[in-house]
PDB file of C-alpha atoms in Angstrom:
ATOM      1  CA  UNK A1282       0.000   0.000   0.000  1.00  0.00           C
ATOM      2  CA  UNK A1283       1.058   3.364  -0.774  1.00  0.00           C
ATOM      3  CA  UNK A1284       0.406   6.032   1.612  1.00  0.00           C
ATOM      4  CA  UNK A1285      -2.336   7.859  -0.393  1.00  0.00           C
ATOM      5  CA  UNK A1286      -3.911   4.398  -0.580  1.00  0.00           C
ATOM      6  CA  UNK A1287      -3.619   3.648   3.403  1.00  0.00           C
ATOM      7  CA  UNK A1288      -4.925   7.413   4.333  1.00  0.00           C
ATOM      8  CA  UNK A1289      -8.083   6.250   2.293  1.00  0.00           C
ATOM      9  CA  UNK A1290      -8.554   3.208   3.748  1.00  0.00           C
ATOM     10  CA  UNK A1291      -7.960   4.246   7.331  1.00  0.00           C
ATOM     11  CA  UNK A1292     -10.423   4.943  10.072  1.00  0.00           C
ATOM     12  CA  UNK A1293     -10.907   4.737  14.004  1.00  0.00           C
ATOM     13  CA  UNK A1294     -11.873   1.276  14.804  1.00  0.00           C
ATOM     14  CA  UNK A1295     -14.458   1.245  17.303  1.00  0.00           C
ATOM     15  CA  UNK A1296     -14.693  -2.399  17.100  1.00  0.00           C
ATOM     16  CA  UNK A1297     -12.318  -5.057  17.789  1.00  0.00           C
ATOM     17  CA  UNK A1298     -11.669  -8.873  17.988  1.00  0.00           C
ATOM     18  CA  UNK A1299     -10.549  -9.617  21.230  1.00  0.00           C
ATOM     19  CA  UNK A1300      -9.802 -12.969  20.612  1.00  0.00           C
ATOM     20  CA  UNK A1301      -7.466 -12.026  17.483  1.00  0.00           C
ATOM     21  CA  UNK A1302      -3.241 -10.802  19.102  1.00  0.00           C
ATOM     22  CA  UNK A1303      -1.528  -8.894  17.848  1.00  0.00           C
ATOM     23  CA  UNK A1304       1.540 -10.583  16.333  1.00  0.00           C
ATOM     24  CA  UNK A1305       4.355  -9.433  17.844  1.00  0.00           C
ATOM     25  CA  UNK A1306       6.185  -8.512  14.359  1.00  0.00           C
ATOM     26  CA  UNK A1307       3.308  -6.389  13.535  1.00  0.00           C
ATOM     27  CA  UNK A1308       3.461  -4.464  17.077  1.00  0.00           C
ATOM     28  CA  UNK A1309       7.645  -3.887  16.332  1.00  0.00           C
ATOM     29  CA  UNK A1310       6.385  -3.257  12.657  1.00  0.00           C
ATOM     30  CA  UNK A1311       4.212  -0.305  14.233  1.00  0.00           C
ATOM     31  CA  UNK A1312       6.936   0.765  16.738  1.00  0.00           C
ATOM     32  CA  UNK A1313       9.513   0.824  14.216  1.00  0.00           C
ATOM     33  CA  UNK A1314       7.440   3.817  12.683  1.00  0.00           C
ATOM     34  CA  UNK A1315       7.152   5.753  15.217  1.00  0.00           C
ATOM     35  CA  UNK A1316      10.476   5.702  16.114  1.00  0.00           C
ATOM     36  CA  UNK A1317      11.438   7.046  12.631  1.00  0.00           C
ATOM     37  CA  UNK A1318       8.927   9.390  12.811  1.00  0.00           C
ATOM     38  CA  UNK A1319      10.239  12.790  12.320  1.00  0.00           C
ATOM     39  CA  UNK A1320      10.152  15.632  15.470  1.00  0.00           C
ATOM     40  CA  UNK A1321      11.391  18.869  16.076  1.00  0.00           C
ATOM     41  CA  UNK A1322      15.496  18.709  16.678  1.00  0.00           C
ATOM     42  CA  UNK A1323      14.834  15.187  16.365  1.00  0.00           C
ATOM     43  CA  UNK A1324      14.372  15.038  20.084  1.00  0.00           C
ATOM     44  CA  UNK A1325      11.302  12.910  20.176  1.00  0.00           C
ATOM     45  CA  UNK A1326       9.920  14.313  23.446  1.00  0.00           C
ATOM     46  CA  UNK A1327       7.740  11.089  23.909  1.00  0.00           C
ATOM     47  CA  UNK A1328       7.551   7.448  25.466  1.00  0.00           C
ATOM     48  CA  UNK A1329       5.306   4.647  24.677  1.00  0.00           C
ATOM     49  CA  UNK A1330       4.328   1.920  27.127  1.00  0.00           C
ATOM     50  CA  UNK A1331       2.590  -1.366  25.249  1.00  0.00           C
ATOM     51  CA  UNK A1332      -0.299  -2.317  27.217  1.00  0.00           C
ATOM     52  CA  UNK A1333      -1.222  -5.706  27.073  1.00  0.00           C
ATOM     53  CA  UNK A1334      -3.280  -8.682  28.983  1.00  0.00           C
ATOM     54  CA  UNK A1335      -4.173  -7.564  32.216  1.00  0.00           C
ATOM     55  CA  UNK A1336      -2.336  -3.807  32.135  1.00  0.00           C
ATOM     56  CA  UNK A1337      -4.649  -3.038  28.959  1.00  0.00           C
ATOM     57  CA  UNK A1338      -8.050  -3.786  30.923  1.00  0.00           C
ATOM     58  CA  UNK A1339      -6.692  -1.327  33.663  1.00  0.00           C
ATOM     59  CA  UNK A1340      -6.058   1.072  30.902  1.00  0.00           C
ATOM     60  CA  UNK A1341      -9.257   0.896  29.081  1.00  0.00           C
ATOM     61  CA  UNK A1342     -11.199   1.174  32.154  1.00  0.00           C
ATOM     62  CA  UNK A1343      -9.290   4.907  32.257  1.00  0.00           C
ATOM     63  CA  UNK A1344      -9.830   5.990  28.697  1.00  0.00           C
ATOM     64  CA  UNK A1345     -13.723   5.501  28.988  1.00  0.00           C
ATOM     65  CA  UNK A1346     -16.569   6.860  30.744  1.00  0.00           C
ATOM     66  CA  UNK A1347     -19.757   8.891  30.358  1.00  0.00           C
ATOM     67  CA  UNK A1348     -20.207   6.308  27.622  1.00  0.00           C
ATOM     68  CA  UNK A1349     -17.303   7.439  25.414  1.00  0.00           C
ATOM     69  CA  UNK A1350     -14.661   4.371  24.089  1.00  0.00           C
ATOM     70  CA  UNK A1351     -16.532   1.657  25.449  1.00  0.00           C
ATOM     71  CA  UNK A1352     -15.151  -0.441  22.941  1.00  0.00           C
ATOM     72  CA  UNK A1353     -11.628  -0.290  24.571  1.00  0.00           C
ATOM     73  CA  UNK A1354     -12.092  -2.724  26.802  1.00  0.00           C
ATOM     74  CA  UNK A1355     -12.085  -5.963  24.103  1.00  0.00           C
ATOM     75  CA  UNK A1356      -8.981  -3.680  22.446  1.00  0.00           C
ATOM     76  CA  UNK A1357      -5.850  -6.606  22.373  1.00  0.00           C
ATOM     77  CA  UNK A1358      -3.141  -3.262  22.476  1.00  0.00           C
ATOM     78  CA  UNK A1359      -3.148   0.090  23.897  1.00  0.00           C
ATOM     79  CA  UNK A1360      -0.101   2.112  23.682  1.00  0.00           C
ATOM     80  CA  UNK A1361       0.448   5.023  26.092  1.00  0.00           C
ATOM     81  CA  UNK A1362       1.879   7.994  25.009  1.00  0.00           C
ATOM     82  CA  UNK A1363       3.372  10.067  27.710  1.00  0.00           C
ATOM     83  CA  UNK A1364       5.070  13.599  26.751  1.00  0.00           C
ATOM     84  CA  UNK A1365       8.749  13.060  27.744  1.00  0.00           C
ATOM     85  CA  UNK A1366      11.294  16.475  27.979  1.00  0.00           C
ATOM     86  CA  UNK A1367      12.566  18.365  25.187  1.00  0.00           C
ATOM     87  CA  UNK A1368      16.275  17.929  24.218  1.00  0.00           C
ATOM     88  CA  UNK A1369      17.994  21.087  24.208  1.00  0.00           C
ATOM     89  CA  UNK A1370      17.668  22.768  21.599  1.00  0.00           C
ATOM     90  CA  UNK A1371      14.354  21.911  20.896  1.00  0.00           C
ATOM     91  CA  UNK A1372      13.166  23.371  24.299  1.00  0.00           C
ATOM     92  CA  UNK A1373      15.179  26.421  23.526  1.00  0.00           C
ATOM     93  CA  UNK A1374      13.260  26.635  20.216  1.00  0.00           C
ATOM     94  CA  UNK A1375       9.553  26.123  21.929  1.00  0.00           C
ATOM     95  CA  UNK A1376      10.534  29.018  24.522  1.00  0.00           C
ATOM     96  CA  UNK A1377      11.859  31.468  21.857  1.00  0.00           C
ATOM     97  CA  UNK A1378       8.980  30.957  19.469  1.00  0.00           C
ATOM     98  CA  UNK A1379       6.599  30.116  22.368  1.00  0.00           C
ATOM     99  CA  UNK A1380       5.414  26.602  20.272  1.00  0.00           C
ATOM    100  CA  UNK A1381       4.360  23.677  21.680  1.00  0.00           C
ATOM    101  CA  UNK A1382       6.483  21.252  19.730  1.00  0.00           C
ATOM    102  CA  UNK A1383       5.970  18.241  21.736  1.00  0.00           C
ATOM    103  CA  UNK A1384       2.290  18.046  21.140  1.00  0.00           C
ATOM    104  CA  UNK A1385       2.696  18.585  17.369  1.00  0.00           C
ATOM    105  CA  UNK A1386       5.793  15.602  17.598  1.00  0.00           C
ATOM    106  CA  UNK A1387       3.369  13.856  19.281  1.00  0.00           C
ATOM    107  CA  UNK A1388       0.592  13.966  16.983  1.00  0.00           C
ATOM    108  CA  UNK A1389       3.142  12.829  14.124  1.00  0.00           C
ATOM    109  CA  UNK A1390       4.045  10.251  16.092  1.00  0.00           C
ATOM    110  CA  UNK A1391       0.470   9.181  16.187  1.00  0.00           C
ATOM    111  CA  UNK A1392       0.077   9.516  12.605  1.00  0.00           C
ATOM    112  CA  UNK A1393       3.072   7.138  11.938  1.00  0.00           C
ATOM    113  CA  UNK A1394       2.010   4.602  14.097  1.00  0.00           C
ATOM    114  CA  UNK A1395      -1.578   4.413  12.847  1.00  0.00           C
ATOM    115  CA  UNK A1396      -0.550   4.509   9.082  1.00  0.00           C
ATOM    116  CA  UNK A1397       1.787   1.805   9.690  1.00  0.00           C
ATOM    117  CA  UNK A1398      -0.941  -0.096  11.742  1.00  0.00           C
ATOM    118  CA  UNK A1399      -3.562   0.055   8.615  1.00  0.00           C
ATOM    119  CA  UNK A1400      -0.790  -0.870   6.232  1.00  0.00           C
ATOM    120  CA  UNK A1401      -0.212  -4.122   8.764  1.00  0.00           C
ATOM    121  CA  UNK A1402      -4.069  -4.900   8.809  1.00  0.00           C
ATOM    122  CA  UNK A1403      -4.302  -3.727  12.089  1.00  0.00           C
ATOM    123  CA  UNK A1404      -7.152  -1.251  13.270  1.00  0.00           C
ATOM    124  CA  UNK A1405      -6.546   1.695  15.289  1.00  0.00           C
ATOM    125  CA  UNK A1406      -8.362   4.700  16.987  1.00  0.00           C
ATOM    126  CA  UNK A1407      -6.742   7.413  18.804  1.00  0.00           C
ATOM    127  CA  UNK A1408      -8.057   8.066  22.026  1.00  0.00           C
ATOM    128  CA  UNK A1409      -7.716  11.398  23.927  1.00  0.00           C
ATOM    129  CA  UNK A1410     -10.623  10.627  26.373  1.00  0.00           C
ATOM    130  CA  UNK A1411      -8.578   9.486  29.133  1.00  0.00           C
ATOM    131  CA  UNK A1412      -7.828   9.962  32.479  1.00  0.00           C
ATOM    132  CA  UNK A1413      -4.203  10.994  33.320  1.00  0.00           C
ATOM    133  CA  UNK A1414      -3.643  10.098  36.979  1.00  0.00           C
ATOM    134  CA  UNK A1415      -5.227   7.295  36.893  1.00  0.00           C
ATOM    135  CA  UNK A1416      -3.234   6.477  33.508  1.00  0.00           C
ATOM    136  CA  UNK A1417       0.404   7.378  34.841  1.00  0.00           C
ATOM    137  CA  UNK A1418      -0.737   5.254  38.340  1.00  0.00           C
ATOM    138  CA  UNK A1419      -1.220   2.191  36.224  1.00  0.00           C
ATOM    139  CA  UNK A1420       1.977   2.050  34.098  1.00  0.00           C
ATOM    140  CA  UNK A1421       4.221   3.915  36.524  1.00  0.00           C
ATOM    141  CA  UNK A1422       4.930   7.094  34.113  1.00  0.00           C
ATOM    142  CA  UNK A1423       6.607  10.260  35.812  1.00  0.00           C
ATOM    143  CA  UNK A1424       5.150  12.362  32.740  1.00  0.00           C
ATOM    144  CA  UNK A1425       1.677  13.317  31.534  1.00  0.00           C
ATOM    145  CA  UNK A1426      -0.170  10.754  29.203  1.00  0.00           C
ATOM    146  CA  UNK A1427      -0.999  12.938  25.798  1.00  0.00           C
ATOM    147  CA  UNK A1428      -2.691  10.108  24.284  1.00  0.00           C
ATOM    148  CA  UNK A1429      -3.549   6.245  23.939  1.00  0.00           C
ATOM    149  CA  UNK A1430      -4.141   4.410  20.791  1.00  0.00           C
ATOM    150  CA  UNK A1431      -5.840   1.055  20.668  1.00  0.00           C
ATOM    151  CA  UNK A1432      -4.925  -1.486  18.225  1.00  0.00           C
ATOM    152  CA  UNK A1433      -5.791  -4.719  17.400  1.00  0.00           C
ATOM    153  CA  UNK A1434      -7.896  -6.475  14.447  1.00  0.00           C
ATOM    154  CA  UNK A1435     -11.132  -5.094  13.614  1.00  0.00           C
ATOM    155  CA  UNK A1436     -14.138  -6.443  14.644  1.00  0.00           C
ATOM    156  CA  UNK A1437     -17.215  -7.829  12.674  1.00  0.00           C
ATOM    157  CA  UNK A1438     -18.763  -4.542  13.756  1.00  0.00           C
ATOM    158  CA  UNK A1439     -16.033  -2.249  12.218  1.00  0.00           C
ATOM    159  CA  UNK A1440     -17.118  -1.826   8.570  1.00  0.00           C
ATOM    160  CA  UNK A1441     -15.489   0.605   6.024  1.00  0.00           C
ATOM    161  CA  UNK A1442     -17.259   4.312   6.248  1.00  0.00           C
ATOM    162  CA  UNK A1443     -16.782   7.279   4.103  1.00  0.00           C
ATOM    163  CA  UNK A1444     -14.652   9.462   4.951  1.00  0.00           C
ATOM    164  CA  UNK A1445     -16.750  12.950   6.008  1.00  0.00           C
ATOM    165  CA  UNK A1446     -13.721  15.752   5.457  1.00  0.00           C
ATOM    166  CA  UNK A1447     -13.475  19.146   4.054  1.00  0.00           C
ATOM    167  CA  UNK A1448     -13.026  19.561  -0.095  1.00  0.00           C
ATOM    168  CA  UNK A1449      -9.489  20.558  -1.211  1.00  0.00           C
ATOM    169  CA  UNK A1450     -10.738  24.062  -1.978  1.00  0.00           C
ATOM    170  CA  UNK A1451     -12.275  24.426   1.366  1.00  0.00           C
ATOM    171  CA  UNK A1452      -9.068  23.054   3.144  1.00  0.00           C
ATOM    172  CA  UNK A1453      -5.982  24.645   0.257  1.00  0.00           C
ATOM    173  CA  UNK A1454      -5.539  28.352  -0.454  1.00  0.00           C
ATOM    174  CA  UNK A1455      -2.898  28.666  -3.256  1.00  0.00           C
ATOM    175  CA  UNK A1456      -0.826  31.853  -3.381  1.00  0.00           C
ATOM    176  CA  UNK A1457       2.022  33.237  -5.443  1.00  0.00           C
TER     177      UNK A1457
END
C-alpha cells in the first residue's frame, strides 16, 4: 500500500476482535514507525508503554466513561503515550517561538504509528478521552499521558465508512 492508498482506507476502529493478538512482528512493525517518525530537533519528546493482557483492561477502564470508548475494553493493544522532555535545543526553540512542539511531535508520532498499523491490517483509533492520573498510576509514568491508541484487528462490527472531510478548496488556499 502506498500512503495515499492507506490514508483512504484508514479509520478509528471502534470495534475489535478480542480474541485475534496482535503478532508481535506487527506491534515492532508499528513501533519501528514511530520511532522514525520525524520531530522537532529530532528530540522525540515522547515514550510509549505497550499495554497488554491484564495492564490493557486497567487502561481501558481509564480511557472511557460517560459512555465514550466503550469499545476499549475488548482492544488486544493500547499504547500510552506520555510527553517526555525536550532535548535542548528543541526546548530552547519552543521558549523562543513560544510553540508547543511536543504536542505537534506527538501527533506525528500518532500519525506514523496508525498509518503503519492500517498498512499491517491492524485497526486503530486514537483516544484522547482518558484519564491521566489514573493512567500514569497504572503504568508507573513520571510524565503526563498525551494520548492512547488502541490497536488490534477489527471487529465484525467495524465496517469501512466514508470518509466525512473538508473539499481541497475548502481546506488549500494557493498563493504566489
Amino acid at each position: 500500500m502506498n500512503f495515499l492508498e492507506i490514508a483512504k482506507v484508514r479509520q478509528s476502529c471502534r470495534s475489535y476482535n478480542p480474541d485475534r493478538p496482535v503478532e508481535a512482528e506487527k506491534l515492532q512493525a508499528v513501533l519501528e514507525a514511530v520511532r522514525l517518525a520525524p520531530s522537532a530537533c529530532n528530540s522525540q519528546p515522547y515514550h510509549l508503554t505497550v499495554c497488554r493482557g491484564e495492564t490493557a483492561r486497567k487502561v481501558a477502564g481509564a480511557v472511557t466513561g460517560m459512555g465514550i470508548n466503550g469499545f476499549a475494553k475488548d482492544v488486544p493493544v493500547l499504547i500510552v503515550i506520555s510527553q517526555d522532555a525536550y532535548s535542548k535545543s528543541a526546548a530552547l526553540g519552543a521558549k523562543l517561538k513560544k510553540n508547543d512542539y511536543r504536542s505537534m511531535d506527538i501527533g506525528i508520532a500518532a500519525a506514523y504509528l496508525t498509518a503503519e498499523a492500517t498498512a499491517q491490517g491492524l485497526g486503530s483509533c486514537i483516544l484522547g478521552w482518558l484519564d491521566d492520573t489514573k493512567i500514569r498510576n497504572i503504568c508507573n509514568l513520571p510524565d503526563a499521558v498525551r494520548l492512547v491508541i488502541a490497536l488490534g484487528y477489527p471487529g465484525e462490527k467495524d465496517a469501512p465508512r466514508i470518509k466525512k472531510r473538508k473539499t481541497l478548496e475548502e481546506l488549500v488556499t494557493y498563493m504566489d
